[in-house]
């Protein structure tokens, strides 16, 4: 493979952000085989988790990536700002304003205020994101990184859950309600991504995929993170036809997600919850899918044969993102697999 100068990553929130940190650690440390140490990284982030709450536009995955790469994330929670306080949330609750279950920290609110004001002044989400990133993606933390929303259009994941109190026997909730209020503890019957089919890729998204040397699907949720990005009309085709090599890393380890709710989401779309199941769901580029290579965890070594038989290069390596070095080693293995 030619030297890699441009890497494009299709990212969700926590899993994607953690991977990006390790990837950058590996790139800048010169430990990724065949990757220039000044390689540029473009992140195409999922925006289907976005919603309006208390009059504010909140973009959880964009913010998780931005805060993580900018060293402003709360490491323990994995989302939101470090050294957060919750006065506004308490005051809203004192007024009895619903919903009370969604965590909006005071520092975080400032981000949403800037975003909402700019959107209302007519700027696009891409322009707003670029403006917010000027604070976070600095020469110290995010040099050479660009963060792009998958689309500037409003796209929202909704989940149908069983509800005996409803005449239809089910209720449709916003993804945030499914995840934060219901804690993904009830089965998801169907996942509907409202607005996805009418959405247009954000500025620079298709170019970033078509013009990359390497495209990476990090261990993000295959349905509600990577799945929604690939679902923006034109994006899947761009990944399928790019000259870049395309490699993915499994978010399913030992038959379930490491954290989050990928298992519930995969079940709802009828995909086998296993490392091989997800790899084969993405499919081989040689057969109309999006992958040249797929990394599975060493615990799933028995899956390698099935993935390979599906036309996708596959290897089993440790896939737990325990620290930057471990994650950089995963990125190195991914590059090597398709190199
Ligand atoms: P979200 O938007 O915050 O849900 O984050 P993503 O969609 O980017 O990532 C969620 C996925 O990351 C989940 O399916 C997890 O299984 C996966 N994940 C989290 N930590 C790890 C890890 O250490 N290793 C692997 N392989 N997957 C992980
Ligand atoms: Ca998310």
Tab-separated table of C-alpha atoms and ligand atoms in Angstrom, residues 12-16 61 219-221 225 250-251 253 257-259 262 319-321, ligand 1:
chain	number	residue	atom	x	y	z
A	12	UNK	CA	-20.009	7.341	16.776
A	13	UNK	CA	-19.432	8.735	20.280
A	14	UNK	CA	-17.522	6.919	22.980
A	15	UNK	CA	-16.150	3.921	21.055
A	16	UNK	CA	-15.164	6.053	18.082
A	61	UNK	CA	-21.465	12.106	19.216
A	219	UNK	CA	-15.464	-0.182	17.043
A	220	UNK	CA	-18.541	2.072	17.066
A	221	UNK	CA	-22.130	0.852	17.196
A	225	UNK	CA	-23.480	5.012	14.757
A	250	UNK	CA	-15.318	-5.214	15.913
A	251	UNK	CA	-17.301	-3.562	18.737
A	253	UNK	CA	-16.180	-8.997	21.761
A	257	UNK	CA	-20.801	-5.288	23.171
A	258	UNK	CA	-18.032	-4.052	25.414
A	259	UNK	CA	-20.329	-1.269	26.640
A	262	UNK	CA	-24.961	-2.743	20.235
A	319	UNK	CA	-9.324	-5.294	20.848
A	320	UNK	CA	-9.798	-3.799	24.302
A	321	UNK	CA	-9.073	-0.067	24.377
B	1	LIG	P1	-21.621	5.820	21.430
B	1	LIG	O1	-22.106	6.698	20.315
B	1	LIG	O2	-21.176	6.601	22.637
B	1	LIG	O3	-22.534	4.692	21.729
B	1	LIG	O4	-20.261	5.194	20.922
B	1	LIG	P2	-19.870	4.398	19.613
B	1	LIG	O5	-21.025	4.039	18.766
B	1	LIG	O6	-18.733	5.131	18.977
B	1	LIG	O7	-19.242	3.111	20.268
B	1	LIG	C1	-20.022	2.196	21.013
B	1	LIG	C2	-19.416	0.837	20.839
B	1	LIG	O8	-18.070	0.853	21.280
B	1	LIG	C3	-20.112	-0.234	21.625
B	1	LIG	O9	-20.776	-1.102	20.737
B	1	LIG	C4	-18.975	-0.961	22.354
B	1	LIG	O10	-19.087	-2.366	22.236
B	1	LIG	C5	-17.748	-0.460	21.656
B	1	LIG	N1	-16.594	-0.418	22.542
B	1	LIG	C6	-16.444	0.339	23.648
B	1	LIG	N2	-15.242	0.087	24.228
B	1	LIG	C7	-14.639	-0.860	23.455
B	1	LIG	C8	-13.372	-1.542	23.526
B	1	LIG	O11	-12.553	-1.328	24.409
B	1	LIG	N3	-13.123	-2.458	22.543
B	1	LIG	C9	-14.015	-2.720	21.527
B	1	LIG	N4	-13.675	-3.638	20.601
B	1	LIG	N5	-15.204	-2.104	21.440
B	1	LIG	C10	-15.504	-1.181	22.391
